Amino acid sequence: MKEIIAVVRMNKTGATKQALVESGVAGFTAIKVEGRGKLVTNPTLISDRKKELLMMAGDDETGEAEKLITDFLVGTSLFPRRLFTILAHDEDVTKIVQAIILANKTCNNVGDGKIFVLPVSDVVRVRTGETGESAV
């Protein structure tokens, strides 16, 4: 048994849920979280993304949007994300991980999330007392 932990963009929550259901996942938990990954150090990428985000923000006479975008790009603020946890049989892990990747990969070259796969030593179904693989 494995636990799959996926941290994804908030706007990919629906696509991730659909991908998990379509891949046959028995159940999962989703939690709103905040965090940040590795800082982007490529100045061209940062500049291009800043221009794109400022255009999306529209008119900003107060400068608040530019400050938020700058903080976001240089790493002084946390990003809202969704954390999914899934218990899976060993033979299903690759299929589930691929479904998560397919639902979350973008062309932004940064910030698409992370997936962690961890071993699970035991599971207990509270209602029936079943343990191990049958409790998943």
PDB file of C-alpha atoms in Angstrom:
ATOM      1  CA  MET A   1       0.000   0.000   0.000  1.00  0.00           C
ATOM      2  CA  LYS A   2       1.067   3.539  -0.692  1.00  0.00           C
ATOM      3  CA  GLU A   3      -0.038   7.029   0.251  1.00  0.00           C
ATOM      4  CA  ILE A   4       0.052   9.515  -2.605  1.00  0.00           C
ATOM      5  CA  ILE A   5       0.249  13.170  -1.591  1.00  0.00           C
ATOM      6  CA  ALA A   6      -0.280  15.683  -4.383  1.00  0.00           C
ATOM      7  CA  VAL A   7       0.071  19.451  -4.004  1.00  0.00           C
ATOM      8  CA  VAL A   8      -1.605  21.194  -6.947  1.00  0.00           C
ATOM      9  CA  ARG A   9      -2.732  24.627  -8.123  1.00  0.00           C
ATOM     10  CA  MET A  10      -6.127  25.729  -6.755  1.00  0.00           C
ATOM     11  CA  ASN A  11      -7.490  26.188 -10.271  1.00  0.00           C
ATOM     12  CA  LYS A  12      -6.678  22.525 -11.003  1.00  0.00           C
ATOM     13  CA  THR A  13      -8.762  21.132  -8.115  1.00  0.00           C
ATOM     14  CA  GLY A  14     -11.740  20.138 -10.279  1.00  0.00           C
ATOM     15  CA  ALA A  15      -9.571  18.554 -12.966  1.00  0.00           C
ATOM     16  CA  THR A  16      -7.621  16.638 -10.322  1.00  0.00           C
ATOM     17  CA  LYS A  17     -10.787  15.314  -8.660  1.00  0.00           C
ATOM     18  CA  GLN A  18     -12.127  14.196 -12.036  1.00  0.00           C
ATOM     19  CA  ALA A  19      -8.808  12.536 -12.944  1.00  0.00           C
ATOM     20  CA  LEU A  20      -8.750  10.643  -9.638  1.00  0.00           C
ATOM     21  CA  VAL A  21     -12.318   9.386 -10.061  1.00  0.00           C
ATOM     22  CA  GLU A  22     -11.661   8.374 -13.681  1.00  0.00           C
ATOM     23  CA  SER A  23      -8.496   6.506 -12.657  1.00  0.00           C
ATOM     24  CA  GLY A  24     -10.541   4.393 -10.234  1.00  0.00           C
ATOM     25  CA  VAL A  25      -9.420   5.866  -6.910  1.00  0.00           C
ATOM     26  CA  ALA A  26     -11.659   4.538  -4.120  1.00  0.00           C
ATOM     27  CA  GLY A  27     -11.460   7.762  -2.117  1.00  0.00           C
ATOM     28  CA  PHE A  28      -9.296  10.746  -1.343  1.00  0.00           C
ATOM     29  CA  THR A  29      -9.047  13.770   0.926  1.00  0.00           C
ATOM     30  CA  ALA A  30      -8.515  17.334  -0.277  1.00  0.00           C
ATOM     31  CA  ILE A  31      -7.321  20.154   1.971  1.00  0.00           C
ATOM     32  CA  LYS A  32      -6.700  23.856   1.289  1.00  0.00           C
ATOM     33  CA  VAL A  33      -3.072  24.673   2.090  1.00  0.00           C
ATOM     34  CA  GLU A  34      -0.515  27.412   1.534  1.00  0.00           C
ATOM     35  CA  GLY A  35       3.123  26.977   0.712  1.00  0.00           C
ATOM     36  CA  ARG A  36       5.805  27.564  -1.818  1.00  0.00           C
ATOM     37  CA  GLY A  37       8.227  25.562  -3.867  1.00  0.00           C
ATOM     38  CA  LYS A  38      11.647  26.249  -5.253  1.00  0.00           C
ATOM     39  CA  LEU A  39      12.260  29.881  -6.181  1.00  0.00           C
ATOM     40  CA  VAL A  40      12.516  30.706  -9.858  1.00  0.00           C
ATOM     41  CA  THR A  41      15.876  32.345 -10.506  1.00  0.00           C
ATOM     42  CA  ASN A  42      15.631  33.005 -14.249  1.00  0.00           C
ATOM     43  CA  PRO A  43      15.125  36.821 -14.536  1.00  0.00           C
ATOM     44  CA  THR A  44      13.621  36.541 -18.016  1.00  0.00           C
ATOM     45  CA  LEU A  45      11.025  34.024 -16.863  1.00  0.00           C
ATOM     46  CA  ILE A  46      10.175  36.204 -13.848  1.00  0.00           C
ATOM     47  CA  SER A  47       9.878  39.334 -15.995  1.00  0.00           C
ATOM     48  CA  ASP A  48       7.702  37.625 -18.624  1.00  0.00           C
ATOM     49  CA  ARG A  49       5.414  36.106 -15.974  1.00  0.00           C
ATOM     50  CA  LYS A  50       5.149  39.464 -14.166  1.00  0.00           C
ATOM     51  CA  LYS A  51       4.043  41.209 -17.375  1.00  0.00           C
ATOM     52  CA  GLU A  52       1.477  38.472 -18.035  1.00  0.00           C
ATOM     53  CA  LEU A  53       0.060  38.654 -14.493  1.00  0.00           C
ATOM     54  CA  LEU A  54      -0.071  42.462 -14.523  1.00  0.00           C
ATOM     55  CA  MET A  55      -2.029  42.369 -17.780  1.00  0.00           C
ATOM     56  CA  MET A  56      -4.470  39.927 -16.160  1.00  0.00           C
ATOM     57  CA  ALA A  57      -4.809  42.266 -13.139  1.00  0.00           C
ATOM     58  CA  GLY A  58      -5.938  45.152 -15.364  1.00  0.00           C
ATOM     59  CA  ASP A  59      -5.890  48.761 -14.168  1.00  0.00           C
ATOM     60  CA  ASP A  60      -4.205  49.049 -10.785  1.00  0.00           C
ATOM     61  CA  GLU A  61      -3.834  52.673  -9.763  1.00  0.00           C
ATOM     62  CA  THR A  62      -2.966  51.752  -6.156  1.00  0.00           C
ATOM     63  CA  GLY A  63      -0.027  49.520  -7.091  1.00  0.00           C
ATOM     64  CA  GLU A  64      -1.417  46.778  -4.833  1.00  0.00           C
ATOM     65  CA  ALA A  65      -1.606  44.180  -7.615  1.00  0.00           C
ATOM     66  CA  GLU A  66       1.984  44.859  -8.655  1.00  0.00           C
ATOM     67  CA  LYS A  67       3.177  44.430  -5.052  1.00  0.00           C
ATOM     68  CA  LEU A  68       1.264  41.142  -4.679  1.00  0.00           C
ATOM     69  CA  ILE A  69       2.611  39.863  -7.995  1.00  0.00           C
ATOM     70  CA  THR A  70       6.181  40.861  -7.122  1.00  0.00           C
ATOM     71  CA  ASP A  71       5.926  39.217  -3.674  1.00  0.00           C
ATOM     72  CA  PHE A  72       4.529  36.126  -5.363  1.00  0.00           C
ATOM     73  CA  LEU A  73       7.362  35.932  -7.903  1.00  0.00           C
ATOM     74  CA  VAL A  74      10.270  36.664  -5.562  1.00  0.00           C
ATOM     75  CA  GLY A  75       9.136  34.297  -2.841  1.00  0.00           C
ATOM     76  CA  THR A  76       8.031  36.524   0.005  1.00  0.00           C
ATOM     77  CA  SER A  77       4.448  35.243  -0.028  1.00  0.00           C
ATOM     78  CA  LEU A  78       2.877  31.796   0.152  1.00  0.00           C
ATOM     79  CA  PHE A  79       0.767  30.316  -2.625  1.00  0.00           C
ATOM     80  CA  PRO A  80      -2.728  28.917  -2.066  1.00  0.00           C
ATOM     81  CA  ARG A  81      -2.731  25.260  -3.096  1.00  0.00           C
ATOM     82  CA  ARG A  82      -4.826  22.112  -2.728  1.00  0.00           C
ATOM     83  CA  LEU A  83      -3.324  19.041  -1.062  1.00  0.00           C
ATOM     84  CA  PHE A  84      -4.776  15.660  -2.033  1.00  0.00           C
ATOM     85  CA  THR A  85      -4.072  12.481  -0.083  1.00  0.00           C
ATOM     86  CA  ILE A  86      -4.882   9.129  -1.645  1.00  0.00           C
ATOM     87  CA  LEU A  87      -4.371   5.582  -0.366  1.00  0.00           C
ATOM     88  CA  ALA A  88      -3.656   3.155  -3.177  1.00  0.00           C
ATOM     89  CA  HIS A  89      -2.749  -0.449  -3.841  1.00  0.00           C
ATOM     90  CA  ASP A  90       0.836  -0.729  -5.093  1.00  0.00           C
ATOM     91  CA  GLU A  91      -0.251  -1.793  -8.578  1.00  0.00           C
ATOM     92  CA  ASP A  92      -2.450   1.323  -8.988  1.00  0.00           C
ATOM     93  CA  VAL A  93       0.155   3.948  -8.013  1.00  0.00           C
ATOM     94  CA  THR A  94       1.631   4.560 -11.484  1.00  0.00           C
ATOM     95  CA  LYS A  95      -1.821   4.983 -13.061  1.00  0.00           C
ATOM     96  CA  ILE A  96      -2.914   7.431 -10.354  1.00  0.00           C
ATOM     97  CA  VAL A  97       0.312   9.474 -10.490  1.00  0.00           C
ATOM     98  CA  GLN A  98       0.055   9.723 -14.285  1.00  0.00           C
ATOM     99  CA  ALA A  99      -3.577  10.888 -14.004  1.00  0.00           C
ATOM    100  CA  ILE A 100      -2.556  13.624 -11.549  1.00  0.00           C
ATOM    101  CA  ILE A 101       0.282  14.744 -13.820  1.00  0.00           C
ATOM    102  CA  LEU A 102      -1.976  14.852 -16.879  1.00  0.00           C
ATOM    103  CA  ALA A 103      -4.568  16.956 -15.026  1.00  0.00           C
ATOM    104  CA  ASN A 104      -2.043  19.437 -13.626  1.00  0.00           C
ATOM    105  CA  LYS A 105       0.746  19.973 -16.139  1.00  0.00           C
ATOM    106  CA  THR A 106       0.745  23.483 -17.637  1.00  0.00           C
ATOM    107  CA  CYS A 107       2.976  25.386 -20.021  1.00  0.00           C
ATOM    108  CA  ASN A 108       4.035  27.889 -17.327  1.00  0.00           C
ATOM    109  CA  ASN A 109       7.384  26.136 -16.699  1.00  0.00           C
ATOM    110  CA  VAL A 110       6.899  26.613 -12.940  1.00  0.00           C
ATOM    111  CA  GLY A 111       4.434  25.887 -10.144  1.00  0.00           C
ATOM    112  CA  ASP A 112       2.578  22.819 -11.407  1.00  0.00           C
ATOM    113  CA  GLY A 113       2.890  21.049  -8.046  1.00  0.00           C
ATOM    114  CA  LYS A 114       4.541  18.031  -6.487  1.00  0.00           C
ATOM    115  CA  ILE A 115       3.578  14.407  -5.946  1.00  0.00           C
ATOM    116  CA  PHE A 116       4.961  12.326  -3.086  1.00  0.00           C
ATOM    117  CA  VAL A 117       4.550   8.540  -2.836  1.00  0.00           C
ATOM    118  CA  LEU A 118       5.036   7.042   0.631  1.00  0.00           C
ATOM    119  CA  PRO A 119       4.786   3.499   1.995  1.00  0.00           C
ATOM    120  CA  VAL A 120       1.863   2.713   4.316  1.00  0.00           C
ATOM    121  CA  SER A 121       2.412   0.071   6.973  1.00  0.00           C
ATOM    122  CA  ASP A 122      -1.262  -0.531   7.831  1.00  0.00           C
ATOM    123  CA  VAL A 123      -4.813   0.760   7.421  1.00  0.00           C
ATOM    124  CA  VAL A 124      -7.819   0.129   9.656  1.00  0.00           C
ATOM    125  CA  ARG A 125     -11.398   0.643   8.465  1.00  0.00           C
ATOM    126  CA  VAL A 126     -13.161   2.094  11.533  1.00  0.00           C
ATOM    127  CA  ARG A 127     -16.642   0.780  10.642  1.00  0.00           C
ATOM    128  CA  THR A 128     -15.683  -2.891  10.177  1.00  0.00           C
ATOM    129  CA  GLY A 129     -12.281  -3.241  11.810  1.00  0.00           C
ATOM    130  CA  GLU A 130     -10.788  -4.569   8.554  1.00  0.00           C
ATOM    131  CA  THR A 131      -7.043  -4.030   8.242  1.00  0.00           C
ATOM    132  CA  GLY A 132      -4.444  -4.000   5.503  1.00  0.00           C
ATOM    133  CA  GLU A 133      -5.224  -4.084   1.779  1.00  0.00           C
ATOM    134  CA  SER A 134      -8.911  -4.929   2.320  1.00  0.00           C
ATOM    135  CA  ALA A 135      -9.382  -1.692   4.307  1.00  0.00           C
ATOM    136  CA  VAL A 136      -8.290   0.426   1.352  1.00  0.00           C
TER     137      VAL A 136
END
